[in-house]
Coordinates of C-alpha atoms in Angstrom, one line a residue:
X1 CA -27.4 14.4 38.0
X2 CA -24.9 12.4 39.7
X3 CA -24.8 9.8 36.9
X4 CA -23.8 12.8 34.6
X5 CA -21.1 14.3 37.1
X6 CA -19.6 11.5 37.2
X7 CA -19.7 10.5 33.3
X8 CA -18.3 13.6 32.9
X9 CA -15.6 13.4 35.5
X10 CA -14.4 9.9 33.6
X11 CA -14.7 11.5 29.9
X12 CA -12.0 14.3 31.8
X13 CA -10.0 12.2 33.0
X14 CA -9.7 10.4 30.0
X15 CA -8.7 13.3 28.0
X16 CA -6.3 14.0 31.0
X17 CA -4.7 10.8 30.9
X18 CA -4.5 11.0 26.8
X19 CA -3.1 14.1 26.8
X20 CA -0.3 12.8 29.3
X21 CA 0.6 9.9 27.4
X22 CA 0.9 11.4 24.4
X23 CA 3.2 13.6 25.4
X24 CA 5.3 11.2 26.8
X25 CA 5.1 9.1 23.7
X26 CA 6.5 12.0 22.0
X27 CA 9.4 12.6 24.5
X28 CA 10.3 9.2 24.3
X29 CA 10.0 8.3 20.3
X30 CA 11.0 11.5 19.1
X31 CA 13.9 11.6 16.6
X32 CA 16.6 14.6 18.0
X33 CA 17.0 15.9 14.1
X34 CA 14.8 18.6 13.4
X35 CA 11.3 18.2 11.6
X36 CA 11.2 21.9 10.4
X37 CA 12.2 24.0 7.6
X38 CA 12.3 23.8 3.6
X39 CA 10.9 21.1 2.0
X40 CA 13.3 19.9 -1.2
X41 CA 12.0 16.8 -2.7
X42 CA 15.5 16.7 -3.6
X43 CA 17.4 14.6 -0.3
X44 CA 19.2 11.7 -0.1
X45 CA 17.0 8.6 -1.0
X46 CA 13.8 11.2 -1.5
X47 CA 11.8 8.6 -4.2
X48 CA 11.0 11.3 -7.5
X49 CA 8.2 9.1 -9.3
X50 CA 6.8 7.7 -5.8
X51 CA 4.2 9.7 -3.1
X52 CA 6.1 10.6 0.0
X53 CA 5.3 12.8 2.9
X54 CA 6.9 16.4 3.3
X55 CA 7.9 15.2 6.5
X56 CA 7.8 12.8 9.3
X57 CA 6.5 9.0 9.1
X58 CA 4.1 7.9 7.2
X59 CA 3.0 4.0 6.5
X60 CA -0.6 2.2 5.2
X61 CA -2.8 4.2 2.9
X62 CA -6.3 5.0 3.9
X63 CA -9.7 6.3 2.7
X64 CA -8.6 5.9 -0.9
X65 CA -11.6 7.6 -2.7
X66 CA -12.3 9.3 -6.4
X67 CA -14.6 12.2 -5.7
X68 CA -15.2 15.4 -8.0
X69 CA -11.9 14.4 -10.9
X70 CA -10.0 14.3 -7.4
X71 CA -8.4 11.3 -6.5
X72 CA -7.9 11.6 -2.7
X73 CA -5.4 9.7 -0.5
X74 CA -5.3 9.5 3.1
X75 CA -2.3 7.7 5.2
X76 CA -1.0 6.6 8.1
X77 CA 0.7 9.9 9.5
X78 CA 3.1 10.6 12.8
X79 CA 3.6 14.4 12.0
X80 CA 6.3 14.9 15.2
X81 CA 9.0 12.1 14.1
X82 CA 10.4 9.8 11.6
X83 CA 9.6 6.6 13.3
X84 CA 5.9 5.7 14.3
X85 CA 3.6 7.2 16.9
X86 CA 0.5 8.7 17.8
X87 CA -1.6 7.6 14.2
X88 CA -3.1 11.1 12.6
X89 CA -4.7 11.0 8.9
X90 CA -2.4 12.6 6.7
X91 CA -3.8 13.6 3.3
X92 CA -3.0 14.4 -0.4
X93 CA -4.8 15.0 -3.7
X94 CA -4.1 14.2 -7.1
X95 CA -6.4 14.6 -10.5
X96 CA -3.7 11.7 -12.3
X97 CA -2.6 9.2 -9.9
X98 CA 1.1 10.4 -10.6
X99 CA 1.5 13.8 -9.1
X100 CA 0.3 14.2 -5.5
X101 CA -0.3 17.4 -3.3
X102 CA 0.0 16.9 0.4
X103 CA -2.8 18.6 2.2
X104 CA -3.6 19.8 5.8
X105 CA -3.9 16.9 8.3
X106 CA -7.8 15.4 8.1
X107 CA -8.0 13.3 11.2
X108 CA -6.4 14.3 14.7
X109 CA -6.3 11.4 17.8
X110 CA -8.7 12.4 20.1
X111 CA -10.0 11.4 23.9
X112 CA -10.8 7.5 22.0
X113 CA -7.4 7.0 21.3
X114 CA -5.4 7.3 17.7
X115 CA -6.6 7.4 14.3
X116 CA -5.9 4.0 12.7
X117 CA -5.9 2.9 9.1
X118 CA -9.6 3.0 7.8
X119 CA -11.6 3.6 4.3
X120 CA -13.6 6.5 2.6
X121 CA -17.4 6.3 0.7
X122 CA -19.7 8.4 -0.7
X123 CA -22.7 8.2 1.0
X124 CA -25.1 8.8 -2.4
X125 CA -28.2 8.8 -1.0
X126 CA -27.2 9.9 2.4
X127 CA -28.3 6.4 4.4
X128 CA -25.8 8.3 7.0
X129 CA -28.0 11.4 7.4
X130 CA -25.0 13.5 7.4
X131 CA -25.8 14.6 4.4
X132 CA -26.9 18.6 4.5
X133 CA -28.5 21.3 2.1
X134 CA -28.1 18.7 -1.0
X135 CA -24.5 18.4 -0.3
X136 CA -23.1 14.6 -0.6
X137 CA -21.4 13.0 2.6
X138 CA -18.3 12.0 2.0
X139 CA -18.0 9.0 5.1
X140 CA -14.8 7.8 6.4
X141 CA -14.6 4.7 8.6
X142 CA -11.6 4.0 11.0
X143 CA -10.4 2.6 13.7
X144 CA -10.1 4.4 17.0
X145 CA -7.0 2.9 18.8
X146 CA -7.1 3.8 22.8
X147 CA -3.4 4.2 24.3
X148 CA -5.3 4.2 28.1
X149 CA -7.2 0.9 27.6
X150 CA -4.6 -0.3 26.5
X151 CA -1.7 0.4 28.9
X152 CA -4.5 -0.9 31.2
X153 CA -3.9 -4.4 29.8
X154 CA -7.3 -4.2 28.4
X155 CA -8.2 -6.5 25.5
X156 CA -11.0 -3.9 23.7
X157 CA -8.5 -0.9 23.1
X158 CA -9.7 -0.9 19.2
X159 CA -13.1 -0.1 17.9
X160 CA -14.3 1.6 14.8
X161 CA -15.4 5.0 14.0
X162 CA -16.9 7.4 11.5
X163 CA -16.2 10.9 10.1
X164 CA -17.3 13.2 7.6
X165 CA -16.9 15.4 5.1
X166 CA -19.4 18.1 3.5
X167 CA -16.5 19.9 1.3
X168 CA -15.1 17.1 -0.8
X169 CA -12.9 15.9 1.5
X170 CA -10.9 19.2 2.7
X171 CA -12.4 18.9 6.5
X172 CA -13.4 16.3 8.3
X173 CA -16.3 16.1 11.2
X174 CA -16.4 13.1 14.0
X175 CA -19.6 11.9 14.3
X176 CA -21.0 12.3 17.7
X177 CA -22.0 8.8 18.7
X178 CA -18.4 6.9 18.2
X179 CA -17.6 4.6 18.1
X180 CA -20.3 2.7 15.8
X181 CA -18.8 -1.1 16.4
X182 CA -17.5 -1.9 19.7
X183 CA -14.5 -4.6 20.3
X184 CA -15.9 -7.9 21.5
X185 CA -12.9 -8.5 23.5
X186 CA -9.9 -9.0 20.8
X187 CA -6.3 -7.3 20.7
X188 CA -6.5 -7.1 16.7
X189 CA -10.0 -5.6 15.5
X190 CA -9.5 -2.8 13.2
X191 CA -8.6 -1.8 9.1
X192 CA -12.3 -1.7 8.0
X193 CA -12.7 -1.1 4.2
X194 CA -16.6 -0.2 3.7
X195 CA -17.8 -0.7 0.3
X196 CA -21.6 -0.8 -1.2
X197 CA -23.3 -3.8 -1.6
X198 CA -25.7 -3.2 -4.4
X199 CA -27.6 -6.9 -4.5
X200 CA -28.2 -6.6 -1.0
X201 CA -28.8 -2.8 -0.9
X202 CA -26.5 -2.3 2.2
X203 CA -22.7 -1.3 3.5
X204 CA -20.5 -4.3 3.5
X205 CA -17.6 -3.6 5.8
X206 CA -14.3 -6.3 5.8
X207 CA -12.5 -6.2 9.0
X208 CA -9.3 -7.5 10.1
X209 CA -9.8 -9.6 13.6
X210 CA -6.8 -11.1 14.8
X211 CA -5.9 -13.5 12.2
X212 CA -9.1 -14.0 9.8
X213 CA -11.5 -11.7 8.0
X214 CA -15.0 -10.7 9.7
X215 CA -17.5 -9.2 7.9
X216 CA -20.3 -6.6 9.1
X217 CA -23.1 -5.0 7.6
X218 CA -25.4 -1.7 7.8
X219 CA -27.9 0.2 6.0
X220 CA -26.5 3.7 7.5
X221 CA -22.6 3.0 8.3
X222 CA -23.9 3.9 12.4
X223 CA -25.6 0.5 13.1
X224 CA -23.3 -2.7 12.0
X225 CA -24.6 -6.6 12.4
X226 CA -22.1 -9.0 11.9
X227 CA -22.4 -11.6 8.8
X228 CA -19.7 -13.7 9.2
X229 CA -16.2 -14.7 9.4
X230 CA -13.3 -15.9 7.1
X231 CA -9.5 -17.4 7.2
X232 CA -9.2 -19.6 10.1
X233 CA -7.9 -22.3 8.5
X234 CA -6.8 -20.9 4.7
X235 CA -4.0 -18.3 3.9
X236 CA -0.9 -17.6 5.4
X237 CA -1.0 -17.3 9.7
X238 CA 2.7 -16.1 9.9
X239 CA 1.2 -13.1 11.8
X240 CA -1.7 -11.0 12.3
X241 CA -4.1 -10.0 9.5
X242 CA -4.5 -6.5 8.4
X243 CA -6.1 -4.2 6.0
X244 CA -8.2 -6.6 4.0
X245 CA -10.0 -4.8 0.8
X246 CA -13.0 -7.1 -0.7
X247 CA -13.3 -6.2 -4.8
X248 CA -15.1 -7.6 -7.9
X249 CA -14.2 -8.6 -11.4
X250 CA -16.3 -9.6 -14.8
X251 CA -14.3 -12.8 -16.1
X252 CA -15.8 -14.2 -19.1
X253 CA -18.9 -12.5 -18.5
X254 CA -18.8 -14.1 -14.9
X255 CA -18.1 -11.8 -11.6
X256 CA -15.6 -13.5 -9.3
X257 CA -14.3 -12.0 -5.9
X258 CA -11.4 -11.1 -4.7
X259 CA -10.3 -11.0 -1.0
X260 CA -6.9 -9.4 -0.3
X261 CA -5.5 -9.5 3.4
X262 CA -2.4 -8.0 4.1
X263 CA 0.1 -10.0 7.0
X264 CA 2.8 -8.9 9.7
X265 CA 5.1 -11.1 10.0
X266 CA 4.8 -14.0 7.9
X267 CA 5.5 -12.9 4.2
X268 CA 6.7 -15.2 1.6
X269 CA 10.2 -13.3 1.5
X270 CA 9.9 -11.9 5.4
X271 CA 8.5 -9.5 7.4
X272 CA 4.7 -7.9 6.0
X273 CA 3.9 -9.5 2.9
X274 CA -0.1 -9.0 1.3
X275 CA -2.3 -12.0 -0.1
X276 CA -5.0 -12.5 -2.1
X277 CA -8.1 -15.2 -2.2
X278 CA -10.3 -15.4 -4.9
X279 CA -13.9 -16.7 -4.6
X280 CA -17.6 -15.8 -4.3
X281 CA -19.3 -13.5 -1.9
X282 CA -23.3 -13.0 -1.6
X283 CA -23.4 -10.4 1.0
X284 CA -23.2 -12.4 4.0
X285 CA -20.2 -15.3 3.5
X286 CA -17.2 -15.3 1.2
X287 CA -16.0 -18.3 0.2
X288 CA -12.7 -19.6 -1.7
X289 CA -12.2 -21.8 -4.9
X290 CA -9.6 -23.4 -3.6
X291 CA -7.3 -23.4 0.1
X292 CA -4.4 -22.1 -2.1
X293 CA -2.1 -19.1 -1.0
X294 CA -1.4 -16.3 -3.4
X295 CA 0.6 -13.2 -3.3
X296 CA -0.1 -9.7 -4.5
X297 CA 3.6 -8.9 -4.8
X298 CA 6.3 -11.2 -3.5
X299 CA 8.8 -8.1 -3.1
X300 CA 9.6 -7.4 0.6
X301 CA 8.1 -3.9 0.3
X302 CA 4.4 -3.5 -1.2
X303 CA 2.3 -3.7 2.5
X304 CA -1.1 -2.4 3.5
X305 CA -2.4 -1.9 0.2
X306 CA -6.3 -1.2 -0.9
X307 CA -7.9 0.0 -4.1
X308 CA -9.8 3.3 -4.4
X309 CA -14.0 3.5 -3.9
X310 CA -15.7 4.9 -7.4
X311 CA -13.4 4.3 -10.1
X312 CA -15.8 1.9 -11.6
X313 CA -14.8 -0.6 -14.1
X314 CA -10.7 0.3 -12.6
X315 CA -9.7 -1.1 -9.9
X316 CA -6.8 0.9 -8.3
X317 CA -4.2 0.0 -6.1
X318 CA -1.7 2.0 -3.9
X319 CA 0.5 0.2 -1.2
X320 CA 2.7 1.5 1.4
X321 CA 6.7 0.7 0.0
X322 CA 8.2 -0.5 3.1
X323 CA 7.9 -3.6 5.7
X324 CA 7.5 -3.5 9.4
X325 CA 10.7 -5.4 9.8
X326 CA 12.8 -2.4 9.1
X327 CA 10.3 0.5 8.3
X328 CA 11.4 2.4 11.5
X329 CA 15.3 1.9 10.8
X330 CA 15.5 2.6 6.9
X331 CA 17.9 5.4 6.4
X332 CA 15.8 8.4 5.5
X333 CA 16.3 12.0 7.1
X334 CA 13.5 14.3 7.0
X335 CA 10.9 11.6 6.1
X336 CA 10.0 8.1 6.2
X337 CA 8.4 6.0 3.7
X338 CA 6.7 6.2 0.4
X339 CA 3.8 4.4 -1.2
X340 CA 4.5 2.6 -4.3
X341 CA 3.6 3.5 -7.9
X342 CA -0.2 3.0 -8.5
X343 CA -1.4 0.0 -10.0
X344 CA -4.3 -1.1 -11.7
X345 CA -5.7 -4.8 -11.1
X346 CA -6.9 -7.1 -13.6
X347 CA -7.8 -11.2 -12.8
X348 CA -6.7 -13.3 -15.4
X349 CA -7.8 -17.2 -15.4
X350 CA -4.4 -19.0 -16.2
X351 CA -4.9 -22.9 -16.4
X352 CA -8.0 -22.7 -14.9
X353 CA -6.8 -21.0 -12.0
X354 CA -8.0 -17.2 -11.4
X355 CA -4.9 -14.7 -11.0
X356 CA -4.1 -11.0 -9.7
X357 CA -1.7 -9.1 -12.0
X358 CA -1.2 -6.0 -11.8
X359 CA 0.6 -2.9 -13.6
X360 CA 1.8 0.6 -13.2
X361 CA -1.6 2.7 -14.3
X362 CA -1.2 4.2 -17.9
X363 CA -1.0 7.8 -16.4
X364 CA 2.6 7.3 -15.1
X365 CA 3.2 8.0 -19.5
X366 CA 3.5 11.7 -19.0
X367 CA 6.5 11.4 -17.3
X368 CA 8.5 9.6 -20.0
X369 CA 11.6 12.1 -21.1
X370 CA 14.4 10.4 -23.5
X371 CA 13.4 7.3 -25.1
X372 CA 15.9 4.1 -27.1
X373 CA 14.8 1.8 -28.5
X374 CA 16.9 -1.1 -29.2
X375 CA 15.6 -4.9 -31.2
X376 CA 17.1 -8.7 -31.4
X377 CA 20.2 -8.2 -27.9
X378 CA 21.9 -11.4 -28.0
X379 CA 22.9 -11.6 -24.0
X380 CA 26.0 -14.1 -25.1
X381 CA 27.6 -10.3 -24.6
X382 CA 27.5 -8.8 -22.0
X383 CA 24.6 -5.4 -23.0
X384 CA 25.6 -1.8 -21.4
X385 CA 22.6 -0.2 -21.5
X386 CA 24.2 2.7 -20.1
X387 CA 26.8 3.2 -22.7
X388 CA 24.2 3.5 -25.5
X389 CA 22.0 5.8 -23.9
X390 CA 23.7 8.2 -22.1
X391 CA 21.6 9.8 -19.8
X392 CA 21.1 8.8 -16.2
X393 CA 19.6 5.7 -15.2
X394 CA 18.4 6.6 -11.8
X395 CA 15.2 7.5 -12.3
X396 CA 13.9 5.2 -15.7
X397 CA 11.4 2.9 -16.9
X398 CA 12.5 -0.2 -19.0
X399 CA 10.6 -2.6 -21.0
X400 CA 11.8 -5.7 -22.6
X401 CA 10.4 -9.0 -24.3
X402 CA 11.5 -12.1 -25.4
X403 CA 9.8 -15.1 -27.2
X404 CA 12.5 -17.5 -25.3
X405 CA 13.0 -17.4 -21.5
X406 CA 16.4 -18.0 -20.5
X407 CA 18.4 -17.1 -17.0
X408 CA 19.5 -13.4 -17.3
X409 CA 20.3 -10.7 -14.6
X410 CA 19.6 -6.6 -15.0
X411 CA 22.6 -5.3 -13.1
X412 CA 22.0 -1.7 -11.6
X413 CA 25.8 -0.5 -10.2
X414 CA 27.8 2.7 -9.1
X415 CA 31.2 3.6 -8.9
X416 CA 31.3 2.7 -5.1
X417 CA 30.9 -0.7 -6.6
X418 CA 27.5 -0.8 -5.0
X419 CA 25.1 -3.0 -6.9
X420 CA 21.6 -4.2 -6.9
X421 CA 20.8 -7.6 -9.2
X422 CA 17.4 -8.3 -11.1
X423 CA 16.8 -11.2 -13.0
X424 CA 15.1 -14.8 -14.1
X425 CA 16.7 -18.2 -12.9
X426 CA 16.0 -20.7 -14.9
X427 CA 17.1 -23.8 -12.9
X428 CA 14.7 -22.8 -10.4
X429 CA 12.3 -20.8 -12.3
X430 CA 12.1 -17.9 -10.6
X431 CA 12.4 -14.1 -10.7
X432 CA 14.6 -12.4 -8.0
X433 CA 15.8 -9.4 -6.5
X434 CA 19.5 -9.6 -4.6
X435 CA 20.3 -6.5 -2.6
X436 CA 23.0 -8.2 -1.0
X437 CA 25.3 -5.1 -2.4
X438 CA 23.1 -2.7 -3.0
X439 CA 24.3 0.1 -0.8
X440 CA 23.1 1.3 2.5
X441 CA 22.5 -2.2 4.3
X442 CA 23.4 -2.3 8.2
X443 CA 20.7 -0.7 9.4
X444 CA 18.9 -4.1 9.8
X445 CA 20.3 -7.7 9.6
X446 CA 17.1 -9.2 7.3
X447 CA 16.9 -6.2 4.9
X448 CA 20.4 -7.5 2.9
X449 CA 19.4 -10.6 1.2
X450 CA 18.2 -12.1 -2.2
X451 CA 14.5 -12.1 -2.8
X452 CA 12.7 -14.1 -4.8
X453 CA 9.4 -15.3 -6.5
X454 CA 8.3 -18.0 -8.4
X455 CA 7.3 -17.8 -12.2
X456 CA 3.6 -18.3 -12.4
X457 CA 3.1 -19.3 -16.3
X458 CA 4.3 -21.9 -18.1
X459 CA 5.0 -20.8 -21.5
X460 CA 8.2 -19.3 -23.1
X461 CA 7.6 -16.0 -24.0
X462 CA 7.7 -13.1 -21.2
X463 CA 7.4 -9.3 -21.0
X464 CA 9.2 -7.4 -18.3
X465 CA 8.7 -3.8 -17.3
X466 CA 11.3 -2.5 -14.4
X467 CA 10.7 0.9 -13.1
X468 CA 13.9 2.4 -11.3
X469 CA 13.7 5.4 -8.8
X470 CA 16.1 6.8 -6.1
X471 CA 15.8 4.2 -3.4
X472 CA 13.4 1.6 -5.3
X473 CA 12.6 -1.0 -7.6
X474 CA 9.1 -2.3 -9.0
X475 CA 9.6 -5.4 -11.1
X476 CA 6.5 -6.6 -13.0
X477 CA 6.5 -9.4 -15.4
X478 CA 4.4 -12.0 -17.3
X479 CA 1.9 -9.3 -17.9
X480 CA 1.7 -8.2 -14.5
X481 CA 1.1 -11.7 -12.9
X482 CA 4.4 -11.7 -10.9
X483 CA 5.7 -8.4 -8.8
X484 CA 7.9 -7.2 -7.0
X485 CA 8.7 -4.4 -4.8
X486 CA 12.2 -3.4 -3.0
X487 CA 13.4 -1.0 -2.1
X488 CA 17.2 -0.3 -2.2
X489 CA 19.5 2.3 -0.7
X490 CA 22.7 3.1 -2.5
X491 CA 25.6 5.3 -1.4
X492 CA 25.8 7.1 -4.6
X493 CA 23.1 6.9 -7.2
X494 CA 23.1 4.2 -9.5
X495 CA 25.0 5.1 -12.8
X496 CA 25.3 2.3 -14.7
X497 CA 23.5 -0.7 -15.7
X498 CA 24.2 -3.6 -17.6
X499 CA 22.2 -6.9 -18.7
X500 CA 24.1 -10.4 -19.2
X501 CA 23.1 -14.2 -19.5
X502 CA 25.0 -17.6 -19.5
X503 CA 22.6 -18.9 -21.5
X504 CA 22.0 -17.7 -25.2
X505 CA 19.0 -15.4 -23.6
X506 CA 17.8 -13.2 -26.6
X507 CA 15.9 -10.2 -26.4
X508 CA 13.3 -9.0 -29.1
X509 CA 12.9 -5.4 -28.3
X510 CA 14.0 -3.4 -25.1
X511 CA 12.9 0.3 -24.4
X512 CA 13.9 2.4 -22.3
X513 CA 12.5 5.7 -21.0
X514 CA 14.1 8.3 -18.5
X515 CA 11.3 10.0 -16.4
X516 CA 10.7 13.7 -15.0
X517 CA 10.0 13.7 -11.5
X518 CA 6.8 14.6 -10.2
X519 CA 7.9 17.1 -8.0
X520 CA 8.2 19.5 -10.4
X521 CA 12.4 19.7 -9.8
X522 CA 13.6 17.3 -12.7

């Protein structure tokens, strides 16, 4: 009886002590504008083709899942501010992957601390028991991140969780007996993306552990046994690892694994950055092809991002559009953050090397409005796109090819003589991305500068698609082998844009769509 007194006691005082910090976390991080009131979808900088929250902060998606022709995402969510805090689960729904509707909160911090990035599965046939009446578990998997333990100085503050759902997802029960993997005594031990290993017959979870990969599995998601670890020695160790997702393609008849691993700092243009190895896995060890270090998107602003569980032969991809250099300071009123435009993987073997590409999922289709088409642009003059279309440009989708790679630049400009720069550099055989002018740039010294990435085929012909929203770019070329993501803040809306080589470039065919916005306000 004592035993249990005193148990109890502990688990109050716990709560007690949460309860107090969280409070003064609040006082202390709490923006003095307003949260309340109206939602527009129409303020300053508010992205129109791109997920955002109503309000408040909002960074790495989570439980990404396809359950009953609902696609269902779950985020990072601070509902009390625009700059981080106390980690809830935010959630939206979508039946396209375009339109989103936010949803209630599904997961609340409780007496084991805040509710860290995690996954979602569908527990088919129940191995969680939390199945009931015939209904199918939906099962998420997070990390519990303890405020107390760790103000304590202690090392074990993170440990991993469950939850789940009986209603497709709408609400959300804690199971009992969390948390279901302790810490073994590391600062970074969380992001765990659970998905089913069907050779094995068993849960395969990836988790990021300071700086490498460890992977665990179970037959019921409550009981893990760690397999093995990954990454001391290959991949970029700029910073610590996070929010690794573990995925298989059919090349040639042949499934190869992919490992991606997102990293804060230590990106190949700054700040958070997300790679990718490529390799074999049997359901206990993952191993590489070669020690090379790949990017998903060399843009400064594509972090934290996972693919969806049960889209079968897809593989979908959403990533939060910001970077933890500056994610807290960009200047956004009512909200920050947005995740970028969904993408759907492929793995391509290049040169006998395997890979990622990645596009904008066909879905985003619907929202083409006015279309021009235009065939064989010599660049020797100056082209103003703007002048032949006449509509606005700040919310569009352009396509062009060419058989002949030359330097060229895309210049997107306003009558503030504000200006962002997109283009090829031939001398150095790269793409870039300069936001040097782009508008809005003091809120953070490392945010104005040129990004770039290095061209990753070796032919002459290329294909560009450039999708252009209020406060964003998403560059994807080569058929989706080289990305990138940046965002962009101009005064005034970009109304004009122009594209112009030094060097003969000539353009087969450029399209060029303007696009509705999802919120339904045009």
């Amino acid at each position: 009886m004592k035993n249990r007194i005193t148990m109890y006691n502990n688990k109050l005082r716990y709560k007690i002590q949460y309860l107090v910090l969280h409070l003064l976390f609040i006082g202390f991080f709490a923006n003095a504008q307003s949260l309340s009131g109206g939602i527009e979808y129409n303020e300053q900088y508010r992205p129109q083709i791109h997920f955002t929250p109503k309000k408040a902060w909002m960074n790495d998606p989570n439980g990404l899942i396809y359950f009953n022709k609902t696609y269902h995402m779950f985020f990072q969510h601070y509902p009390d501010s625009t700059v981080w805090g106390p980690m809830h689960w935010g959630h939206a729904e979508s039946k396209d992957l375009v339109h989103w509707v936010e949803k209630p909160i599904a997961l609340y911090p409780d007496n084991l601390g805040y509710i860290y990035s995690g996954s979602a599965v569908i527990d088919k046939k129940n191995t969680s028991g939390f199945g009931k009446l015939g209904k199918t578990p939906l099962v998420s998997i997070f990390t519990h991140s303890n405020p107390i333990l760790r103000k304590e100085g202690q090392d074990n503050y993170q440990y991993q969780s469950l939850a789940y759902s009986l209603d497709s997802g709408n609400t959300w029960t804690k199971y009992n007996g969390n948390p279901v993997l302790n810490n073994p005594g590391i600062k970074d031990f969380r992001d765990p993306k659970v998905s089913w290993f069907e050779q094995g017959r068993k849960w395969i979870m990836t988790l990021a552990t300071k700086d490498r990969v460890t992977f665990y599995s179970s037959i019921n998601l409550k009981e893990w046994h760690k397999e093995s670890e990954f990454g001391n020695d290959l991949g970029a160790h700029g910073g610590v690892w996070e929010c690794p997702d573990l995925i298989s393609f059919v090349v040639n008849g042949k499934k190869i694994w992919v490992l991606i691993v997102s990293i804060n700092p230590g990106g190949p243009n700054g700040g958070s950055a997300t790679q990718y190895f490529v390799g074999d896995f049997d359901g206990h060890q993952f191993s590489t092809f070669d020690s090379k270090t790949r990017w998903v998107d060399y843009g400064t602003d594509n972090y934290a991002g996972v693919t969806f569980f049960n889209t079968k032969k897809r593989k979908l991809f959403i990533g939060w559009m910001s970077n933890w250099q500056y994610a807290n300071k960009v200047p956004t009123t009512s909200w920050r953050s947005a995740m970028t435009t969904t993408r759907e993987l492929s793995l391509k073997k290049i040169n006998n090397e395997y890979l990622l590409a990645s596009k904008p999922v066909k879905e985003y289709e619907q929202l083409n409005l006015a279309h021009s088409s235009f065939k064989n642009i010599d660049l020797t003059d100056d082209f103003d796109l703007t002048k032949k279309i006449k509509t606005s440009i700040d919310r569009s989708r352009i396509q062009l090819t060419s058989d002949y790679l030359k330097s060229f630049s895309i210049i997107l400009s306003n009558d503030l003589c504000e200006q962002l720069i997109l283009g090829y550099n031939e001398s150095q055989n790269e793409f870039y991305i300069d936001r040097t002018k782009s508008g809005k740039i003091d809120f953070e010294k490392g945010f104005s500068k040129r990004i770039t990435s290095p061209r990753l085929v070796n032919n002459n012909k290329v294909d560009l698609t450039l999708i252009i929203d209020d406060s964003s770019v998403e560059l994807f070329t080569d058929d989706g082998l080289t990305v990138m993501t940046a965002l962009c803040f101009p005064q005034k809306k970009y109304n004009n844009l122009k594209l112009k080589s030094n060097s003969n470039f000539l353009i087969n065919n450029l399209d060029y769509w303007s696009l509705k916005s999802i919120w339904n306000n045009n």
